[in-house]
């Protein structure tokens, strides 16, 4: 177990200024994610998903374009892009042997709820129209978008939720109990994070907080969460409510650790296991 690698990453992340302007945080996020470089043989195509929505289709060498994973990136509904997730998408494509669509959904606060949710659903519809087998997934806030899209749009063969942020009412005990070990999620900031996206919308609304919505008609679900995550309970509650969920608690791991697969061995292992899950689900669909 690469706990030394995790501790080094934890220390680096803990040193970030917490009061930086949003523009600076966006630039810092892009720079951090840009450290990952896709293999040279990776194919990247920009696609038009809708009139005002584009994204990237990322394919590792030998990937099957007839199978597609729609991936909604994390970043508190305000950070991140298809470009910043390109290396991660390439790793996922190689592990699953499928194409990966990363939409550039609209970000808050310029675009408030339900803009990102609408874009996530549009991306799923695009996938279903352009590939034979489609799965959907996301990390952190992107998992919120993925679950909500799966609830409202039938057709996905599988759902992969990584470090999911699913309940914007923030009632989970783990938010305070585990936050000292989580360098990404600060309980003191969470209400402001949600409000930046939701505006005047109700955080208990079942689309904004899909954990509170209907969970009886989902495709096969994989949930991966680190044991040190402040959002651990969002993942555990979903697994308890959805029979048959494959629930993986990764001991010692922090929020969205597979994004750092180049530094953390367990990140690459989690992606490999997710790839195997998606392969099975997409073949059986």
Short mmCIF file of C-alpha atoms in Angstrom, two decimals:
data_model
loop_
_atom_site.label_atom_id
_atom_site.label_comp_id
_atom_site.label_asym_id
_atom_site.label_seq_id
_atom_site.Cartn_x
_atom_site.Cartn_y
_atom_site.Cartn_z
CA UNK A 1 0.00 0.00 0.00
CA UNK A 2 1.43 3.37 -1.06
CA UNK A 3 0.51 5.31 2.07
CA UNK A 4 3.73 7.32 1.84
CA UNK A 5 2.61 8.52 -1.61
CA UNK A 6 -0.80 9.45 -0.20
CA UNK A 7 0.76 11.35 2.70
CA UNK A 8 2.99 13.31 0.31
CA UNK A 9 -0.03 14.23 -1.78
CA UNK A 10 -2.02 15.09 1.34
CA UNK A 11 0.73 17.45 2.50
CA UNK A 12 0.93 19.14 -0.90
CA UNK A 13 -2.83 19.68 -1.07
CA UNK A 14 -3.05 20.88 2.52
CA UNK A 15 -0.70 23.73 1.65
CA UNK A 16 -3.04 25.28 -0.89
CA UNK A 17 -4.43 28.73 0.05
CA UNK A 18 -8.08 28.28 1.02
CA UNK A 19 -9.15 31.85 0.33
CA UNK A 20 -7.86 32.11 -3.25
CA UNK A 21 -10.21 33.71 -5.82
CA UNK A 22 -12.16 31.28 -7.97
CA UNK A 23 -10.17 32.17 -11.08
CA UNK A 24 -6.95 31.27 -9.30
CA UNK A 25 -8.44 28.03 -8.00
CA UNK A 26 -9.54 27.10 -11.50
CA UNK A 27 -6.08 27.78 -12.88
CA UNK A 28 -4.49 25.79 -10.06
CA UNK A 29 -6.79 22.84 -10.65
CA UNK A 30 -5.99 22.82 -14.37
CA UNK A 31 -2.26 23.00 -13.64
CA UNK A 32 -2.44 20.19 -11.09
CA UNK A 33 -4.37 17.92 -13.45
CA UNK A 34 -2.15 18.77 -16.42
CA UNK A 35 0.72 16.89 -14.77
CA UNK A 36 -0.79 13.72 -16.16
CA UNK A 37 0.04 13.19 -19.84
CA UNK A 38 -1.88 10.69 -22.02
CA UNK A 39 0.17 8.17 -24.01
CA UNK A 40 1.15 9.39 -27.49
CA UNK A 41 -1.10 6.84 -29.18
CA UNK A 42 -4.20 8.23 -27.41
CA UNK A 43 -6.78 9.68 -29.79
CA UNK A 44 -8.62 12.83 -28.68
CA UNK A 45 -11.54 14.21 -30.68
CA UNK A 46 -13.56 17.31 -29.87
CA UNK A 47 -17.27 16.69 -30.41
CA UNK A 48 -20.36 18.89 -30.44
CA UNK A 49 -22.85 17.45 -27.95
CA UNK A 50 -25.40 20.24 -28.30
CA UNK A 51 -25.74 23.82 -29.55
CA UNK A 52 -23.72 25.21 -26.63
CA UNK A 53 -22.07 22.06 -25.28
CA UNK A 54 -18.92 20.33 -26.47
CA UNK A 55 -16.63 17.69 -25.06
CA UNK A 56 -13.81 15.31 -25.83
CA UNK A 57 -13.92 11.68 -26.85
CA UNK A 58 -10.72 10.04 -25.61
CA UNK A 59 -9.65 6.64 -26.95
CA UNK A 60 -6.64 4.61 -25.88
CA UNK A 61 -4.94 2.42 -28.47
CA UNK A 62 -7.21 -0.49 -29.38
CA UNK A 63 -10.30 0.88 -27.64
CA UNK A 64 -13.70 -0.02 -29.08
CA UNK A 65 -15.60 3.12 -30.24
CA UNK A 66 -18.84 1.17 -30.02
CA UNK A 67 -18.58 1.19 -26.22
CA UNK A 68 -18.61 4.55 -24.50
CA UNK A 69 -18.26 5.82 -20.93
CA UNK A 70 -19.72 9.27 -20.30
CA UNK A 71 -17.60 10.77 -17.51
CA UNK A 72 -18.68 13.86 -15.57
CA UNK A 73 -15.67 15.51 -13.98
CA UNK A 74 -15.56 16.72 -10.41
CA UNK A 75 -14.60 20.14 -9.08
CA UNK A 76 -17.40 21.46 -6.85
CA UNK A 77 -19.53 22.26 -9.95
CA UNK A 78 -17.10 25.15 -10.52
CA UNK A 79 -13.71 23.71 -11.50
CA UNK A 80 -12.37 21.29 -14.09
CA UNK A 81 -12.67 20.66 -17.81
CA UNK A 82 -12.41 17.99 -20.46
CA UNK A 83 -8.80 19.05 -21.02
CA UNK A 84 -7.86 18.68 -17.36
CA UNK A 85 -9.33 15.16 -17.29
CA UNK A 86 -7.71 14.01 -20.54
CA UNK A 87 -5.01 11.88 -18.90
CA UNK A 88 -7.49 10.30 -16.51
CA UNK A 89 -9.86 9.54 -19.39
CA UNK A 90 -7.01 7.91 -21.30
CA UNK A 91 -6.24 5.64 -18.33
CA UNK A 92 -9.90 4.69 -18.03
CA UNK A 93 -10.15 4.03 -21.76
CA UNK A 94 -7.14 1.73 -21.62
CA UNK A 95 -8.51 -0.13 -18.58
CA UNK A 96 -11.98 -0.62 -20.04
CA UNK A 97 -11.16 -0.83 -23.73
CA UNK A 98 -13.87 1.77 -24.46
CA UNK A 99 -14.08 5.38 -25.58
CA UNK A 100 -14.55 8.03 -22.87
CA UNK A 101 -16.64 11.16 -23.40
CA UNK A 102 -15.82 14.07 -21.06
CA UNK A 103 -18.30 16.91 -21.59
CA UNK A 104 -17.35 20.50 -20.82
CA UNK A 105 -20.51 21.09 -18.83
CA UNK A 106 -21.29 24.64 -17.73
CA UNK A 107 -19.69 25.74 -14.47
CA UNK A 108 -20.97 27.74 -11.51
CA UNK A 109 -21.42 30.49 -10.52
CA UNK A 110 -21.69 31.74 -14.11
CA UNK A 111 -24.18 28.97 -14.77
CA UNK A 112 -26.28 27.89 -11.82
CA UNK A 113 -28.46 24.84 -11.22
CA UNK A 114 -29.73 23.04 -13.23
CA UNK A 115 -27.26 23.97 -16.00
CA UNK A 116 -24.69 21.26 -15.20
CA UNK A 117 -27.44 18.67 -14.67
CA UNK A 118 -29.00 19.56 -18.02
CA UNK A 119 -25.61 19.21 -19.73
CA UNK A 120 -24.97 15.84 -18.08
CA UNK A 121 -28.27 14.53 -19.40
CA UNK A 122 -27.49 15.91 -22.86
CA UNK A 123 -24.14 14.11 -22.80
CA UNK A 124 -25.82 10.82 -21.88
CA UNK A 125 -28.34 11.26 -24.70
CA UNK A 126 -25.47 11.98 -27.12
CA UNK A 127 -23.70 8.84 -25.98
CA UNK A 128 -26.78 6.67 -26.41
CA UNK A 129 -27.24 8.04 -29.92
CA UNK A 130 -23.62 7.50 -30.96
CA UNK A 131 -22.49 4.23 -29.35
CA UNK A 132 -23.84 0.73 -29.04
CA UNK A 133 -23.13 0.33 -25.31
CA UNK A 134 -22.99 3.27 -22.92
CA UNK A 135 -22.07 3.61 -19.24
CA UNK A 136 -22.02 6.78 -17.18
CA UNK A 137 -19.96 7.88 -14.20
CA UNK A 138 -18.33 10.75 -12.41
CA UNK A 139 -16.14 11.77 -9.52
CA UNK A 140 -17.16 13.96 -6.57
CA UNK A 141 -19.65 16.58 -7.84
CA UNK A 142 -19.55 14.81 -11.20
CA UNK A 143 -20.94 11.72 -9.48
CA UNK A 144 -23.94 13.82 -8.42
CA UNK A 145 -24.50 14.72 -12.08
CA UNK A 146 -24.01 11.12 -13.22
CA UNK A 147 -26.45 9.63 -10.70
CA UNK A 148 -29.07 12.28 -11.44
CA UNK A 149 -28.72 11.68 -15.19
CA UNK A 150 -29.04 7.91 -14.73
CA UNK A 151 -32.17 8.42 -12.65
CA UNK A 152 -33.82 10.54 -15.33
CA UNK A 153 -32.58 8.84 -18.51
CA UNK A 154 -32.85 5.11 -19.17
CA UNK A 155 -30.33 3.28 -21.30
CA UNK A 156 -27.00 3.33 -19.46
CA UNK A 157 -25.51 -0.13 -19.00
CA UNK A 158 -23.60 0.74 -15.82
CA UNK A 159 -22.96 3.51 -13.32
CA UNK A 160 -19.53 4.17 -11.78
CA UNK A 161 -19.39 6.64 -8.90
CA UNK A 162 -15.99 7.67 -7.57
CA UNK A 163 -15.79 9.55 -4.25
CA UNK A 164 -19.40 10.63 -4.78
CA UNK A 165 -20.89 13.88 -3.51
CA UNK A 166 -24.60 13.05 -3.60
CA UNK A 167 -26.39 14.95 -0.83
CA UNK A 168 -26.08 18.73 -0.91
CA UNK A 169 -27.87 19.07 2.46
CA UNK A 170 -24.61 17.99 4.13
CA UNK A 171 -26.15 15.95 6.95
CA UNK A 172 -23.71 13.02 6.82
CA UNK A 173 -21.73 12.47 10.06
CA UNK A 174 -18.56 11.64 8.11
CA UNK A 175 -18.31 15.25 6.88
CA UNK A 176 -17.02 16.34 10.27
CA UNK A 177 -15.73 13.02 11.60
CA UNK A 178 -13.37 12.26 8.71
CA UNK A 179 -12.57 15.73 7.39
CA UNK A 180 -9.28 16.08 9.34
CA UNK A 181 -7.84 13.41 7.04
CA UNK A 182 -9.39 14.77 3.83
CA UNK A 183 -7.32 17.51 2.12
CA UNK A 184 -10.03 18.25 -0.47
CA UNK A 185 -13.25 18.71 1.50
CA UNK A 186 -13.52 21.39 4.19
CA UNK A 187 -16.82 21.22 6.15
CA UNK A 188 -16.71 24.97 6.71
CA UNK A 189 -16.84 25.57 2.95
CA UNK A 190 -19.43 23.01 1.91
CA UNK A 191 -22.57 25.12 2.27
CA UNK A 192 -20.94 27.88 0.22
CA UNK A 193 -19.89 25.34 -2.43
CA UNK A 194 -23.46 24.10 -2.76
CA UNK A 195 -24.95 27.60 -2.75
CA UNK A 196 -22.56 28.77 -5.48
CA UNK A 197 -24.16 26.23 -7.80
CA UNK A 198 -27.70 26.00 -6.43
CA UNK A 199 -28.45 29.67 -5.92
CA UNK A 200 -31.98 29.75 -4.53
CA UNK A 201 -32.73 26.10 -5.40
CA UNK A 202 -33.50 23.68 -2.58
CA UNK A 203 -30.46 21.54 -1.68
CA UNK A 204 -32.86 18.77 -0.65
CA UNK A 205 -34.37 18.63 -4.13
CA UNK A 206 -34.08 15.12 -5.50
CA UNK A 207 -32.31 16.20 -8.68
CA UNK A 208 -29.78 18.39 -6.91
CA UNK A 209 -29.26 15.69 -4.24
CA UNK A 210 -29.90 12.44 -6.12
CA UNK A 211 -29.20 10.33 -3.03
CA UNK A 212 -32.59 11.57 -1.84
CA UNK A 213 -34.26 10.67 -5.15
CA UNK A 214 -35.53 7.41 -6.70
CA UNK A 215 -32.95 4.62 -6.57
CA UNK A 216 -35.01 1.65 -7.73
CA UNK A 217 -34.31 1.62 -11.48
CA UNK A 218 -30.56 2.05 -11.77
CA UNK A 219 -28.19 -0.03 -13.89
CA UNK A 220 -25.42 -2.03 -12.15
CA UNK A 221 -23.56 0.34 -9.80
CA UNK A 222 -19.92 0.49 -8.71
CA UNK A 223 -19.08 2.86 -5.84
CA UNK A 224 -15.44 3.51 -4.91
CA UNK A 225 -14.58 5.63 -1.88
CA UNK A 226 -11.52 6.19 0.28
CA UNK A 227 -11.73 5.42 3.99
CA UNK A 228 -10.45 8.93 4.86
CA UNK A 229 -13.07 10.84 2.87
CA UNK A 230 -15.32 13.44 4.45
CA UNK A 231 -17.98 12.35 1.93
CA UNK A 232 -17.67 8.68 2.88
CA UNK A 233 -21.26 8.48 4.11
CA UNK A 234 -22.70 9.61 0.77
CA UNK A 235 -21.10 6.55 -0.80
CA UNK A 236 -22.02 4.17 2.01
CA UNK A 237 -25.64 5.35 2.15
CA UNK A 238 -26.10 4.83 -1.58
CA UNK A 239 -24.67 1.31 -1.37
CA UNK A 240 -27.01 0.50 1.50
CA UNK A 241 -30.03 1.76 -0.44
CA UNK A 242 -29.29 0.10 -3.81
CA UNK A 243 -29.22 -3.72 -3.60
CA UNK A 244 -26.43 -5.31 -5.60
CA UNK A 245 -24.17 -2.27 -5.54
CA UNK A 246 -20.48 -3.14 -5.75
CA UNK A 247 -19.10 -1.08 -2.88
CA UNK A 248 -15.35 -0.64 -2.51
CA UNK A 249 -13.84 1.11 0.51
CA UNK A 250 -10.17 1.78 -0.16
CA UNK A 251 -8.28 1.89 3.12
CA UNK A 252 -6.13 4.97 3.66
CA UNK A 253 -7.20 6.66 0.43
CA UNK A 254 -8.28 10.27 0.13
CA UNK A 255 -10.93 11.96 -2.01
CA UNK A 256 -10.66 11.16 -5.77
CA UNK A 257 -7.34 9.34 -5.34
CA UNK A 258 -7.55 7.62 -8.78
CA UNK A 259 -7.05 11.03 -10.39
CA UNK A 260 -3.49 10.71 -9.08
CA UNK A 261 -2.87 7.22 -10.43
CA UNK A 262 0.54 8.29 -11.72
CA UNK A 263 1.63 8.84 -8.11
CA UNK A 264 -0.56 6.47 -6.11
CA UNK A 265 -0.52 2.76 -6.92
CA UNK A 266 -4.02 2.27 -5.52
CA UNK A 267 -5.27 4.84 -7.99
CA UNK A 268 -4.21 2.69 -10.93
CA UNK A 269 -5.62 -0.38 -9.18
CA UNK A 270 -9.00 1.28 -8.64
CA UNK A 271 -9.18 2.26 -12.31
CA UNK A 272 -8.31 -1.30 -13.34
CA UNK A 273 -11.06 -2.72 -11.15
CA UNK A 274 -13.56 -0.19 -12.47
CA UNK A 275 -12.53 -1.12 -16.00
CA UNK A 276 -13.24 -4.79 -15.33
CA UNK A 277 -16.63 -3.91 -13.82
CA UNK A 278 -17.57 -1.78 -16.82
CA UNK A 279 -16.44 -4.41 -19.30
CA UNK A 280 -18.68 -7.02 -17.69
CA UNK A 281 -21.67 -4.69 -17.42
CA UNK A 282 -21.39 -3.39 -20.96
CA UNK A 283 -21.08 -6.86 -22.45
CA UNK A 284 -24.08 -8.14 -20.50
CA UNK A 285 -26.31 -5.14 -21.28
#
